[in-house]
CSV table of C-alpha atoms and ligand atoms in Angstrom, one decimal:
chain,number,residue,atom,x,y,z
A,1,MET,CA,-6.7,-11.2,-21.5
A,2,PHE,CA,-6.3,-7.9,-19.7
A,3,THR,CA,-5.8,-4.6,-21.6
A,4,PRO,CA,-2.1,-3.7,-21.4
A,5,ILE,CA,-1.2,-1.1,-18.8
A,6,LYS,CA,1.9,-0.1,-20.8
A,7,ASP,CA,2.9,3.5,-20.6
A,8,ARG,CA,0.4,4.4,-17.9
A,9,THR,CA,1.9,6.5,-15.1
A,10,VAL,CA,1.9,5.1,-11.6
A,11,LEU,CA,3.1,6.8,-8.4
A,12,VAL,CA,3.9,4.3,-5.6
A,13,THR,CA,4.5,5.7,-2.2
A,14,GLY,CA,6.8,3.6,-0.1
A,15,GLY,CA,8.1,2.1,-3.3
A,16,SER,CA,11.7,1.9,-2.2
A,17,LYS,CA,11.3,-1.2,-0.1
A,18,GLY,CA,9.1,-4.1,0.8
A,19,ILE,CA,5.6,-4.3,-0.6
A,20,GLY,CA,5.8,-0.9,-2.3
A,21,LYS,CA,8.9,-2.1,-4.2
A,22,GLY,CA,7.0,-5.2,-5.1
A,23,ILE,CA,4.1,-3.1,-6.4
A,24,ALA,CA,6.5,-0.9,-8.4
A,25,SER,CA,8.2,-3.9,-9.8
A,26,VAL,CA,5.0,-5.5,-11.0
A,27,PHE,CA,3.9,-2.3,-12.7
A,28,ALA,CA,7.3,-1.7,-14.2
A,29,LYS,CA,7.3,-5.3,-15.7
A,30,ALA,CA,3.9,-4.5,-17.1
A,31,GLY,CA,5.4,-1.5,-19.0
A,32,ALA,CA,4.1,1.3,-16.8
A,33,LYS,CA,6.0,4.5,-16.1
A,34,VAL,CA,6.8,4.2,-12.4
A,35,MET,CA,7.6,7.0,-9.9
A,36,ILE,CA,8.7,5.8,-6.5
A,37,ALA,CA,8.3,8.1,-3.4
A,38,ALA,CA,9.9,7.6,0.0
A,39,ARG,CA,11.9,9.7,2.5
A,40,GLY,CA,15.2,8.0,2.2
A,41,GLU,CA,17.1,9.0,-1.0
A,42,GLU,CA,19.6,6.2,-1.0
A,43,SER,CA,17.1,3.3,-1.1
A,44,ALA,CA,14.7,5.2,-3.4
A,45,LYS,CA,17.4,5.8,-5.9
A,46,ALA,CA,18.6,2.2,-5.7
A,47,ALA,CA,15.1,0.8,-6.2
A,48,ALA,CA,14.5,3.2,-9.1
A,49,GLU,CA,17.7,2.2,-10.8
A,50,GLU,CA,16.9,-1.5,-10.3
A,51,LEU,CA,13.4,-1.2,-11.7
A,52,GLY,CA,14.0,1.4,-14.5
A,53,ALA,CA,11.8,3.9,-12.5
A,54,LYS,CA,12.2,7.4,-11.3
A,55,TYR,CA,12.1,8.6,-7.7
A,56,VAL,CA,11.0,11.5,-5.6
A,57,THR,CA,11.8,12.0,-1.9
A,58,GLY,CA,9.3,13.2,0.7
A,59,ASP,CA,7.2,12.4,3.7
A,60,VAL,CA,3.6,11.2,2.9
A,61,GLY,CA,2.4,12.9,6.1
A,62,ASP,CA,3.4,16.3,4.9
A,63,TRP,CA,1.0,18.1,2.5
A,64,GLY,CA,3.7,20.1,0.8
A,65,ASP,CA,5.8,17.0,0.2
A,66,VAL,CA,2.8,15.0,-1.2
A,67,GLN,CA,1.9,17.8,-3.6
A,68,ARG,CA,5.5,17.8,-4.8
A,69,MET,CA,5.4,14.0,-5.3
A,70,VAL,CA,2.4,14.4,-7.6
A,71,ALA,CA,3.9,17.4,-9.3
A,72,GLU,CA,7.2,15.7,-10.0
A,73,THR,CA,5.4,12.6,-11.4
A,74,VAL,CA,3.5,14.8,-13.8
A,75,ALA,CA,6.6,16.8,-14.7
A,76,ALA,CA,8.5,13.6,-15.4
A,77,TYR,CA,5.9,11.6,-17.3
A,78,GLY,CA,3.2,14.1,-18.4
A,79,GLY,CA,0.4,12.9,-16.2
A,80,LEU,CA,-0.8,10.6,-13.4
A,81,ASP,CA,-3.0,7.6,-14.1
A,82,ILE,CA,-2.6,5.4,-11.0
A,83,LEU,CA,-1.8,6.2,-7.4
A,84,CYS,CA,-0.7,3.4,-5.1
A,85,ALA,CA,-0.8,4.9,-1.6
A,86,ASN,CA,1.2,2.3,0.1
A,87,ALA,CA,3.8,3.9,2.5
A,88,GLY,CA,3.2,2.9,6.1
A,89,ALA,CA,4.8,2.5,9.5
A,90,PHE,CA,4.3,-0.2,12.1
A,91,PRO,CA,6.1,0.4,15.4
A,92,GLN,CA,5.0,-2.3,17.8
A,93,THR,CA,4.2,-0.9,21.3
A,94,LYS,CA,1.6,-2.0,23.8
A,95,MET,CA,-0.8,0.7,25.0
A,96,VAL,CA,0.6,0.7,28.5
A,97,ASP,CA,4.0,1.8,27.2
A,98,MET,CA,2.8,4.0,24.3
A,99,ASP,CA,3.6,7.7,24.3
A,100,PRO,CA,0.5,9.5,22.9
A,101,ASP,CA,2.7,11.1,20.2
A,102,GLU,CA,3.5,7.6,18.8
A,103,TRP,CA,-0.2,7.2,18.2
A,104,ASP,CA,-0.4,10.5,16.3
A,105,GLY,CA,2.7,9.6,14.3
A,106,VAL,CA,1.2,6.3,13.1
A,107,MET,CA,-2.1,7.9,12.2
A,108,ARG,CA,-0.2,10.6,10.3
A,109,THR,CA,1.9,8.2,8.2
A,110,ASN,CA,-0.7,5.6,7.6
A,111,LEU,CA,-4.1,7.3,7.6
A,112,LYS,CA,-3.7,11.1,7.0
A,113,SER,CA,-1.3,10.2,4.2
A,114,ALA,CA,-4.1,8.3,2.3
A,115,PHE,CA,-6.2,11.5,2.4
A,116,LEU,CA,-3.3,13.7,1.4
A,117,CYS,CA,-2.2,11.5,-1.5
A,118,VAL,CA,-5.7,11.2,-2.9
A,119,LYS,CA,-6.4,14.9,-2.5
A,120,ALA,CA,-3.2,15.8,-4.3
A,121,ALA,CA,-4.0,13.5,-7.2
A,122,ILE,CA,-7.6,14.6,-7.8
A,123,PRO,CA,-6.7,17.6,-10.1
A,124,GLU,CA,-4.7,15.2,-12.3
A,125,PHE,CA,-7.5,12.6,-12.4
A,126,GLU,CA,-9.9,15.4,-13.3
A,127,LYS,CA,-7.6,16.7,-16.0
A,128,GLN,CA,-7.3,13.2,-17.5
A,129,GLY,CA,-10.9,12.3,-17.1
A,130,LYS,CA,-10.1,9.1,-15.3
A,131,GLY,CA,-7.9,7.6,-12.5
A,132,ARG,CA,-7.2,4.7,-10.2
A,133,VAL,CA,-6.2,4.6,-6.6
A,134,VAL,CA,-5.0,1.5,-4.7
A,135,LEU,CA,-4.5,1.7,-0.9
A,136,THR,CA,-2.4,-0.8,1.0
A,137,SER,CA,-4.4,-1.5,4.1
A,138,SER,CA,-3.9,-4.7,6.2
A,139,ILE,CA,-5.7,-7.6,7.7
A,140,THR,CA,-4.4,-6.2,11.1
A,141,GLY,CA,-7.1,-3.8,12.3
A,142,PRO,CA,-10.0,-4.4,9.8
A,143,VAL,CA,-10.0,-8.2,10.6
A,144,THR,CA,-7.5,-9.2,13.2
A,145,GLY,CA,-5.7,-7.8,16.2
A,146,PHE,CA,-2.1,-8.1,17.4
A,147,PRO,CA,-0.7,-6.9,20.7
A,148,GLY,CA,1.3,-3.7,20.2
A,149,TRP,CA,-0.5,-2.6,17.1
A,150,SER,CA,-3.6,-0.8,18.5
A,151,HIS,CA,-2.6,2.4,16.7
A,152,TYR,CA,-1.5,0.5,13.5
A,153,GLY,CA,-4.7,-1.5,13.5
A,154,ALA,CA,-6.8,1.6,14.0
A,155,SER,CA,-5.0,3.4,11.1
A,156,LYS,CA,-5.5,0.4,8.8
A,157,ALA,CA,-9.2,0.1,9.6
A,158,GLY,CA,-9.4,3.9,9.3
A,159,GLN,CA,-8.2,3.6,5.7
A,160,LEU,CA,-11.2,1.4,4.9
A,161,GLY,CA,-13.6,4.0,6.4
A,162,PHE,CA,-11.9,6.7,4.3
A,163,LEU,CA,-12.2,4.4,1.2
A,164,LYS,CA,-16.0,4.3,1.1
A,165,THR,CA,-16.6,8.0,1.1
A,166,ALA,CA,-13.5,8.6,-1.1
A,167,ALA,CA,-15.0,6.1,-3.7
A,168,MET,CA,-18.2,8.2,-3.8
A,169,GLU,CA,-16.3,11.5,-4.1
A,170,LEU,CA,-13.9,10.2,-6.7
A,171,SER,CA,-16.6,8.8,-8.9
A,172,ARG,CA,-17.3,12.2,-10.4
A,173,TYR,CA,-13.7,12.1,-11.8
A,174,ASN,CA,-14.3,8.7,-13.3
A,175,THR,CA,-11.8,7.4,-10.7
A,176,THR,CA,-11.9,4.2,-8.7
A,177,ILE,CA,-10.3,3.6,-5.3
A,178,ASN,CA,-9.9,0.2,-3.7
A,179,ALA,CA,-7.7,-1.4,-1.1
A,180,VAL,CA,-5.5,-4.4,-0.9
A,181,MET,CA,-5.3,-6.1,2.6
A,182,PRO,CA,-2.1,-8.0,2.9
A,183,GLY,CA,-1.5,-10.8,5.4
A,184,ASN,CA,2.1,-11.6,6.4
A,185,ILE,CA,4.3,-10.6,3.5
A,186,TYR,CA,8.0,-11.5,3.3
A,187,THR,CA,9.9,-8.2,3.2
A,188,GLU,CA,13.5,-7.2,3.8
A,189,GLY,CA,12.4,-6.1,7.3
A,190,LEU,CA,11.3,-9.6,8.2
A,191,GLN,CA,14.7,-11.2,7.3
A,192,ASP,CA,16.2,-10.2,10.7
A,193,LEU,CA,13.5,-12.2,12.6
A,194,GLY,CA,15.3,-15.5,11.8
A,195,GLU,CA,14.4,-18.8,10.1
A,196,ASP,CA,12.6,-20.3,13.1
A,197,TYR,CA,10.3,-17.3,13.6
A,198,LEU,CA,9.5,-17.2,9.9
A,199,ALA,CA,8.8,-20.9,9.8
A,200,THR,CA,6.3,-20.6,12.7
A,201,MET,CA,4.6,-17.7,10.9
A,202,ALA,CA,4.3,-19.7,7.7
A,203,ALA,CA,2.9,-22.7,9.6
A,204,SER,CA,-0.1,-20.6,10.7
A,205,ILE,CA,-1.1,-19.9,7.1
A,206,PRO,CA,-3.1,-22.4,5.2
A,207,LEU,CA,-1.0,-22.0,2.0
A,208,LYS,CA,2.0,-22.6,4.3
A,209,ARG,CA,4.1,-19.7,3.1
A,210,LEU,CA,4.4,-16.0,3.7
A,211,GLY,CA,3.2,-13.8,0.9
A,212,ALA,CA,5.6,-12.4,-1.7
A,213,VAL,CA,5.6,-8.7,-2.3
A,214,GLU,CA,4.6,-9.4,-5.9
A,215,ASP,CA,1.4,-11.1,-4.6
A,216,ILE,CA,0.3,-7.6,-3.4
A,217,GLY,CA,1.6,-6.0,-6.6
A,218,ASN,CA,-0.5,-8.3,-8.7
A,219,ALA,CA,-3.7,-7.4,-6.7
A,220,ALA,CA,-2.9,-3.7,-7.2
A,221,LEU,CA,-2.3,-4.3,-10.9
A,222,PHE,CA,-5.8,-5.9,-11.1
A,223,PHE,CA,-7.4,-2.9,-9.4
A,224,ALA,CA,-5.6,-0.6,-11.8
A,225,SER,CA,-6.6,-2.5,-14.9
A,226,ASP,CA,-9.3,-1.3,-17.3
A,227,GLU,CA,-11.1,-4.6,-16.6
A,228,ALA,CA,-11.6,-3.6,-12.9
A,229,GLY,CA,-13.1,-0.2,-14.0
A,230,TYR,CA,-16.5,-1.0,-12.4
A,231,ILE,CA,-15.1,-1.9,-9.0
A,232,THR,CA,-14.8,0.9,-6.4
A,233,GLY,CA,-14.8,1.2,-2.7
A,234,GLN,CA,-13.9,-2.5,-2.3
A,235,THR,CA,-11.2,-4.5,-0.7
A,236,ILE,CA,-9.3,-7.7,-1.5
A,237,ILE,CA,-7.6,-9.8,1.2
A,238,VAL,CA,-4.3,-11.3,0.0
A,239,ASP,CA,-3.1,-13.5,2.9
A,240,GLY,CA,-2.8,-17.2,1.8
A,241,GLY,CA,-5.9,-17.9,3.9
A,242,GLN,CA,-4.3,-16.6,7.1
A,243,ILE,CA,-7.5,-15.3,8.6
A,244,LEU,CA,-9.5,-18.5,7.9
A,245,PRO,CA,-8.5,-21.0,10.7
A,246,GLU,CA,-10.8,-20.6,13.7
A,247,SER,CA,-8.3,-22.2,16.1
A,248,LEU,CA,-4.8,-23.8,16.3
A,249,GLU,CA,-6.6,-27.1,16.1
A,250,ALA,CA,-8.1,-26.1,12.7
A,251,ILE,CA,-4.7,-25.3,11.2
A,252,GLY,CA,-3.4,-28.6,12.6
A,253,GLU,CA,-6.0,-30.5,10.7
A,254,ILE,CA,-4.7,-29.4,7.3
B,1,LIG,P1,8.7,-1.4,4.7
B,1,LIG,O1,9.4,-2.5,4.1
B,1,LIG,O2,9.1,-0.9,6.0
B,1,LIG,O3,8.7,-0.2,3.6
B,1,LIG,C1,8.0,1.0,3.9
B,1,LIG,C2,8.1,1.9,2.8
B,1,LIG,O4,7.4,3.1,3.1
B,1,LIG,C3,9.6,2.4,2.6
B,1,LIG,O5,9.8,2.6,1.2
B,1,LIG,C4,9.7,3.6,3.4
B,1,LIG,O6,10.8,4.4,2.9
B,1,LIG,C5,8.3,4.2,3.1
B,1,LIG,N1,7.9,5.2,4.1
B,1,LIG,C6,7.7,4.9,5.5
B,1,LIG,N2,7.2,6.0,6.1
B,1,LIG,C7,7.2,7.0,5.1
B,1,LIG,C8,6.8,8.4,5.1
B,1,LIG,N3,6.4,9.0,6.3
B,1,LIG,N4,6.8,9.1,4.0
B,1,LIG,C9,7.2,8.5,2.8
B,1,LIG,N5,7.5,7.2,2.7
B,1,LIG,C10,7.5,6.4,3.9
B,1,LIG,O7,7.1,-1.7,4.9
B,1,LIG,P2,6.2,-2.9,4.2
B,1,LIG,O8,6.2,-4.0,5.1
B,1,LIG,O9,6.5,-3.0,2.8
B,1,LIG,O10,4.8,-2.2,4.3
B,1,LIG,C11,4.2,-1.4,3.2
B,1,LIG,C12,2.7,-1.2,3.5
B,1,LIG,O11,2.1,-2.5,3.6
B,1,LIG,C13,2.4,-0.5,4.8
B,1,LIG,O12,1.3,0.4,4.6
B,1,LIG,C14,2.1,-1.6,5.7
B,1,LIG,O13,1.2,-1.2,6.7
B,1,LIG,C15,1.4,-2.6,4.8
B,1,LIG,N6,1.4,-4.0,5.2
B,1,LIG,C16,2.5,-4.7,5.3
B,1,LIG,C17,2.5,-6.0,5.7
B,1,LIG,C18,3.7,-6.9,5.7
B,1,LIG,O14,3.6,-8.1,6.1
B,1,LIG,N7,4.9,-6.4,5.4
B,1,LIG,C19,1.2,-6.6,6.0
B,1,LIG,C20,0.1,-5.8,5.9
B,1,LIG,C21,0.2,-4.5,5.5
B,1,LIG,P3,11.5,5.5,3.9
B,1,LIG,O15,11.6,4.9,5.2
B,1,LIG,O16,12.8,5.8,3.2
B,1,LIG,O17,10.6,6.7,3.9
């Protein structure tokens, strides 16, 4: 039995949609006080209303905005216990067609943002004498490759490089930092791809389904729990076994 997480404060970046909304929903159901951060006000407000959360708008790649996200969380709830640095972007462009500015944009949103969010949260963790950070990385980059995602894969692998030193630096504030590495997760964005495409994706996964956003939320909730307090600088792959088959033949044998 895990110690209840009720009344702890969690800031979820990218909490207005997809995986972030799933994380926010899992924490809200567990009784946490949830602050959602995203750029778009309409979807952030709608998600906050649906989940009984609060929201703040801003860009995770902007230092001033990130400081404000943390400040508004503290103002609304009186502190910050858990940071889920989840917001991310994944434009798909092969290198031959990629404008160098697109590379910088993906690094800013996915990698620099992890640093900015953690940096902004440190004073709160120091004040509270403890804290938890959960990053949303990916299997793409650290484990697998996918044409069009050289920048995305580099940013997601970069998060894991950041994680190791961040874990050491955060230990003095009694704060852990870990990363969830999702496989293919069913989000609103995937709905447009069509049934056939989704069925083909599911067929390549040993558990024969795409992940649910709550699958990632549950892993984040575990890292945020008291019981995970001695785990830091680590990763967990949540992918239904997607990275396991060594060939198409292997998946056909299941
Ligand atoms: P999504 O459905 O597109 O949602 C992205 C969320 O991030 C939205 O709330 C979006 O809101 C916010 N966001 C994007 N850029 C932002 C910025 N610059 N500043 C603040 N908020 C920003 O994406 P998702 O599929 O849930 O992905 C979430 C995370 O999971 C990402 O880090 C992604 O790399 C990772 N991931 C996803 C999958 C998957 O299968 N879906 C697999 C592996 C890893 P606004 O646009 O309004 O700002």
